[in-house]
Short mmCIF file of C-alpha atoms and ligand atoms in Angstrom, two decimals:
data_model
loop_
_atom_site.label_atom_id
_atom_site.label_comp_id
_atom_site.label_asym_id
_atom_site.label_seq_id
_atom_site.Cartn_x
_atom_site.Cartn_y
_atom_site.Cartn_z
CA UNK A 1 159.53 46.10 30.61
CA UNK A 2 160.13 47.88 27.21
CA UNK A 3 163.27 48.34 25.15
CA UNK A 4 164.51 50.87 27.41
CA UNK A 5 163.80 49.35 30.65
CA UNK A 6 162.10 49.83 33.70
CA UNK A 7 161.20 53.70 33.02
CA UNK A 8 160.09 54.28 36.64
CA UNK A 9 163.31 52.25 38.05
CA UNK A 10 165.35 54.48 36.41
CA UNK A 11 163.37 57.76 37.12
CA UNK A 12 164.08 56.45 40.50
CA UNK A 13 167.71 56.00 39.67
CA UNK A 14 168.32 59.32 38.36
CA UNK A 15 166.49 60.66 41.66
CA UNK A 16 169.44 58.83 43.24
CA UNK A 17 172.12 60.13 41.23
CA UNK A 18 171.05 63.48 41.63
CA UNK A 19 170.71 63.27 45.31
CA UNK A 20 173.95 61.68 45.97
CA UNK A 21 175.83 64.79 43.59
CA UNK A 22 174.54 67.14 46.24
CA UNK A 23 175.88 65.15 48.68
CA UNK A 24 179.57 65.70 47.18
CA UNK A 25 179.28 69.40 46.98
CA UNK A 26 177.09 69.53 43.49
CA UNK A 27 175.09 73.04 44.18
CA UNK A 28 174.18 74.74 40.77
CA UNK A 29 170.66 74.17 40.18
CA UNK A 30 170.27 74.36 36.65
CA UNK A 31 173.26 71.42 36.32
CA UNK A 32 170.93 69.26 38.75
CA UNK A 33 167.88 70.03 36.84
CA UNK A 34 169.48 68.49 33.94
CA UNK A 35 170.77 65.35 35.61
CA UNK A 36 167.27 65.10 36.23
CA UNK A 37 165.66 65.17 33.25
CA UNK A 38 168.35 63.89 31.04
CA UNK A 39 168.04 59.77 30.30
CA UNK A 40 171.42 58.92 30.91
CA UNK A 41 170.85 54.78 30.64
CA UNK A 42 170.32 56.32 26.84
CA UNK A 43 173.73 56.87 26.04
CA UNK A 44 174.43 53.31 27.74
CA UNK A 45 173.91 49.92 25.35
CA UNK A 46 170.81 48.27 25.93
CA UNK A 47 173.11 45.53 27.94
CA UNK A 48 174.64 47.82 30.55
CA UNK A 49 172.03 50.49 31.33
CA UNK A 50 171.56 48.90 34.86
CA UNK A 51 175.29 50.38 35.34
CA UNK A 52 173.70 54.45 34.36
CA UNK A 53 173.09 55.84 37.24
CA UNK A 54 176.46 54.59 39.38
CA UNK A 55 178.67 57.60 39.79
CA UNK A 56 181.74 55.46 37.62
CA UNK A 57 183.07 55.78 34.37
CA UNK A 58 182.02 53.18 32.26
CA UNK A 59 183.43 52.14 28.73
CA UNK A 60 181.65 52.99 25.81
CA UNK A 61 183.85 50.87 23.61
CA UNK A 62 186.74 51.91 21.54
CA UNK A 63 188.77 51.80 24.72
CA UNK A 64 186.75 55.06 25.85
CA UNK A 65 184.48 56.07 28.61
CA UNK A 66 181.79 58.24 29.62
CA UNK A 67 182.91 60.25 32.38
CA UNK A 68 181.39 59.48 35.73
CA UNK A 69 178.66 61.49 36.85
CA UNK A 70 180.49 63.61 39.38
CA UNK A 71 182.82 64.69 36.53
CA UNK A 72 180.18 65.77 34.22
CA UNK A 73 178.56 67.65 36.76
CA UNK A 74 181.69 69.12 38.09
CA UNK A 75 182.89 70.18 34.94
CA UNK A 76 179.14 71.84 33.81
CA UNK A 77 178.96 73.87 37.03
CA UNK A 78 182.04 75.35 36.49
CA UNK A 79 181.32 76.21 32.72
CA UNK A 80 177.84 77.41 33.83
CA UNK A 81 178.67 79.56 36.39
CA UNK A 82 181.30 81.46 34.24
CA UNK A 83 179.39 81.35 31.09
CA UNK A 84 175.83 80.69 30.90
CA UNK A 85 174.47 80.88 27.89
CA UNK A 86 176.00 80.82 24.14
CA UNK A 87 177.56 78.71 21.84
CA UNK A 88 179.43 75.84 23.26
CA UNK A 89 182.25 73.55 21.62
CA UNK A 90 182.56 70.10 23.37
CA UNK A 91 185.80 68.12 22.60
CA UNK A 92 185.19 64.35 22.60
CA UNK A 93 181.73 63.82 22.41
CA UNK A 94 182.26 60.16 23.56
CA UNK A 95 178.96 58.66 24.32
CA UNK A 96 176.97 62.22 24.02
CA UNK A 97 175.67 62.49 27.13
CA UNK A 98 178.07 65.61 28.48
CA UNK A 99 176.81 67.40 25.17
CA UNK A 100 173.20 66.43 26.00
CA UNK A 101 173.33 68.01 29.55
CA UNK A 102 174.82 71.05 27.64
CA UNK A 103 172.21 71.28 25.41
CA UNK A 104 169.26 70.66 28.07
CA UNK A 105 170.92 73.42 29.78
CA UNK A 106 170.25 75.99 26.90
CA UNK A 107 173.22 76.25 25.25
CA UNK A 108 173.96 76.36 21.54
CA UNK A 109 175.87 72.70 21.31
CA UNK A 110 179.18 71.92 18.80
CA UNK A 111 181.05 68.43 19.66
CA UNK A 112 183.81 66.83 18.01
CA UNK A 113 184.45 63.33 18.21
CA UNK A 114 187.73 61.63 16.67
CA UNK A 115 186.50 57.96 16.61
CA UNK A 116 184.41 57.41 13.53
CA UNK A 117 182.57 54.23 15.64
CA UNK A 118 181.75 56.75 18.40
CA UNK A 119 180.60 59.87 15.78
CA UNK A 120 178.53 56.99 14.32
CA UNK A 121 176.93 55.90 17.84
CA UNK A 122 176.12 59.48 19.23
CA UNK A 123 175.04 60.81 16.49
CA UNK A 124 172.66 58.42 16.16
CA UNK A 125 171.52 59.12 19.53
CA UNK A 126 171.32 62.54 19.29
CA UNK A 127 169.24 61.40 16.08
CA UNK A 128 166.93 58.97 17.88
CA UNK A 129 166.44 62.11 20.93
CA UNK A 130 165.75 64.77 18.61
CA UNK A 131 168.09 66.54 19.95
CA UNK A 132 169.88 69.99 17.88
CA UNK A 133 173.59 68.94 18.34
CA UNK A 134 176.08 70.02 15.96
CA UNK A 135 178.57 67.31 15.84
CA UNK A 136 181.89 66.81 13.55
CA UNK A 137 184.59 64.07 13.42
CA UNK A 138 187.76 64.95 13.60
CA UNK A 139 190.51 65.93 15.41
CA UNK A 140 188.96 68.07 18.23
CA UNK A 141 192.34 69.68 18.92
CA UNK A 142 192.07 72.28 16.34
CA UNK A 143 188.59 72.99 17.50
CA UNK A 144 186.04 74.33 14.90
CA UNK A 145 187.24 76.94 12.89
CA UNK A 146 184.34 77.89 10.57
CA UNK A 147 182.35 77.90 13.71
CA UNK A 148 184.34 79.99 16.15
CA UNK A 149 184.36 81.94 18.56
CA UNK A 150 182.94 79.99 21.41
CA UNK A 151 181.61 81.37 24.49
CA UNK A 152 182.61 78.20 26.25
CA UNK A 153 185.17 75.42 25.38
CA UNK A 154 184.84 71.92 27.43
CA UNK A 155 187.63 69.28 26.97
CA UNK A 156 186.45 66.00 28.33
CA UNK A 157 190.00 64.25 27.45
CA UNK A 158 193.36 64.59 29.16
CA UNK A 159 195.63 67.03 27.62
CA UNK A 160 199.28 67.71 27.70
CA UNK A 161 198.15 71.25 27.51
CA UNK A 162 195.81 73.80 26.55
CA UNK A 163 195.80 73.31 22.53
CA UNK A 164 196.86 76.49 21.21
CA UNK A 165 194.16 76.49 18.52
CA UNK A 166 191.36 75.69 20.77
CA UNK A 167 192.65 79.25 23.06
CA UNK A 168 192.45 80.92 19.78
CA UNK A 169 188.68 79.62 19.20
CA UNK A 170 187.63 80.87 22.88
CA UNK A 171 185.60 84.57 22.56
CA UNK A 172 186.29 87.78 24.35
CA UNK A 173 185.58 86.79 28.13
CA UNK A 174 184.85 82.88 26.88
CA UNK A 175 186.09 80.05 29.29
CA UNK A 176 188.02 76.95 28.76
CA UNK A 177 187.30 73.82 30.89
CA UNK A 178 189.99 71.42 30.10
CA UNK A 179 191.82 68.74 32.41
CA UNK A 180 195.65 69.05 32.18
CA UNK A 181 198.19 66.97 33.07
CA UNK A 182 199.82 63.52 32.21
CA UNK A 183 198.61 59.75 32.06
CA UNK A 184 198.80 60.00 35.80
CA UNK A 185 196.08 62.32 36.74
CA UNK A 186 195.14 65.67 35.27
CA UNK A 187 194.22 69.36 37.09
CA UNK A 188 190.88 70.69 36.20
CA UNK A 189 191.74 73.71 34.70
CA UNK A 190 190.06 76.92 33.78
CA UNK A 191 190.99 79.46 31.27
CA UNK A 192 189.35 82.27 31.16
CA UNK A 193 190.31 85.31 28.00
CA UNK A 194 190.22 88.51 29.57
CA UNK A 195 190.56 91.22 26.78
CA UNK A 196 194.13 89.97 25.50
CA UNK A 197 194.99 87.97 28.15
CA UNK A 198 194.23 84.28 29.51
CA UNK A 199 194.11 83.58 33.48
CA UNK A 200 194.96 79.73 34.16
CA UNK A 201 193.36 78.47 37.49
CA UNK A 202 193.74 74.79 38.81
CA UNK A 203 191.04 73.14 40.64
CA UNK A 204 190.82 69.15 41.62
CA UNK A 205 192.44 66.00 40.03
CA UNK A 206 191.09 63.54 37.72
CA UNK A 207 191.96 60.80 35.61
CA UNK A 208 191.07 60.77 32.09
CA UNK A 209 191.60 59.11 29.26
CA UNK A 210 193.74 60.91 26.66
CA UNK A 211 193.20 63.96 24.27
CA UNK A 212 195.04 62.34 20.95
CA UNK A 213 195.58 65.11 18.17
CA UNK A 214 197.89 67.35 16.28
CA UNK A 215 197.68 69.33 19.64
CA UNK A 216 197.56 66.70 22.22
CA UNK A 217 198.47 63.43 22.72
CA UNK A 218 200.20 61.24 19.48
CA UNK A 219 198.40 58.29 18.81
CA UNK A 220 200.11 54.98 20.17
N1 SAM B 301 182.13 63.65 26.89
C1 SAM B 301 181.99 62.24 26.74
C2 SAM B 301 180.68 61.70 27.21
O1 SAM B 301 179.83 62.47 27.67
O2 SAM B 301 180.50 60.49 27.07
C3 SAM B 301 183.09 61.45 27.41
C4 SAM B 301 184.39 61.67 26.79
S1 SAM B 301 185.57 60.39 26.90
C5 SAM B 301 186.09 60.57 28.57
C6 SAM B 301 186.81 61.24 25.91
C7 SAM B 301 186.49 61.28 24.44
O3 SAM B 301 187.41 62.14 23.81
C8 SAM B 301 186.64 59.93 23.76
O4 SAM B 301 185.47 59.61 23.07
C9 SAM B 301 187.81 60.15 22.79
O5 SAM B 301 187.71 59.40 21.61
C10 SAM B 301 187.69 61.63 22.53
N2 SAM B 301 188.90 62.29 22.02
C11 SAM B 301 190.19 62.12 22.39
N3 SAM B 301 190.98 62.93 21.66
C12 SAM B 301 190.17 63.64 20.83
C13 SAM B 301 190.39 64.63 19.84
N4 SAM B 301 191.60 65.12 19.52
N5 SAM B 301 189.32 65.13 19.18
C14 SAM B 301 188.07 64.68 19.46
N6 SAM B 301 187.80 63.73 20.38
C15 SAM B 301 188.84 63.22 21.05
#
């Protein structure tokens, strides 16, 4: 067994994963092509990769997660089928994985990450994958000025609501995925910019941990 493990267990695995996301409604190809080829036990520590491939969040440390599975892939379907291609700004990069889908999938990749530990981990990550990532830490709630407009914004933390900033960063037709709500449960919520305007549409509830910024959450 090598450093990373079992490499056809977890080929296996993945097969699994993959299989069982169709079974809970996951359709778009392109998102199941990535789950496929992307290593997730590679954004796990060495210690808890056995854990990868279960469709659970699982703490990355910090007091943070990566997202389960389902939620990823949830969340990347409906970004892909309302934008699917362009430049892409991920908010909370967490353990990297969600941007490493992203980027599999084509697009061009910006993440921002608040927790200096977690900057530290995924970039190095991203590093060790040689993977094209633009990443930033800082307070993801005021987006990325110098790098806007986005086609696509993705919020993989819990927010109050949409951060105005972040609505200001979204291009002309560009789509905002962001879960909205309190520390009960969040909607999944889609914003789309349509010439001036912005259409707000609700989907599911999940639970995630919180967006903490000038525009979200305080801190404590
Ligand atoms: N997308 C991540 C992944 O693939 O592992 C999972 C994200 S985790 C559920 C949420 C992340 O958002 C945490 O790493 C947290 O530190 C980060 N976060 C919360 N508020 C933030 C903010 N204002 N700016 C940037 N990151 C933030």
């Amino acid at each position: 067994m090598s450093e990373y493990g079992n490499g056809s267990l977890y080929t296996e695995r993945r097969y699994e994963m993959v299989e069982q996301l169709k079974r809970y409604g996951i359709t778009n190809t392109r998102v199941l092509e990535a789950f496929l080829s992307v290593e997730r036990h590679l954004f796990f520590d060495h210690e808890n990769r056995d854990a990868a491939y279960d469709d659970c969040a699982f703490p990355i440390g910090c007091g943070q997660t990566i997202s389960q599975p389902y939620t990823v892939a949830y969340m990347t379907s409906m970004l892909s089928e309302r934008c699917p291609s362009g430049k892409v700004l991920e908010i909370g990069t967490g353990s990297g994985y969600q941007a490493a889908i992203l980027d599999y999938m084509g697009y061009s990749v910006y993440t921002v990450e608040r927790i200096p530990e977690l900057f530290r981990r995924s970039s190095a990550i991203f590093g060790a994958l040689d993977l094209k990532i633009h990443q930033r830490l800082g307070d993801g709630t005021l987006g990325w000025e110098d790098e806007a407009p986005f086609n696509g914004i993705i919020v993989t933390a819990g927010a109050p609501d949409p951060p105005p900033t972040l609505l200001e960063q979204l291009a002309e037709d560009g789509v905002m995925i962001i879960p909205i709500g309190g520390s009960a449960g969040q909607r999944m919520t889609v914003i789309t910019r349509d010439a001036d305007a912005l259409r707000h549409e609700g989907f599911h509830a999940f639970a995630f941990v919180p967006l903490i910024g000038r525009e979200g959450w305080r801190d404590g």
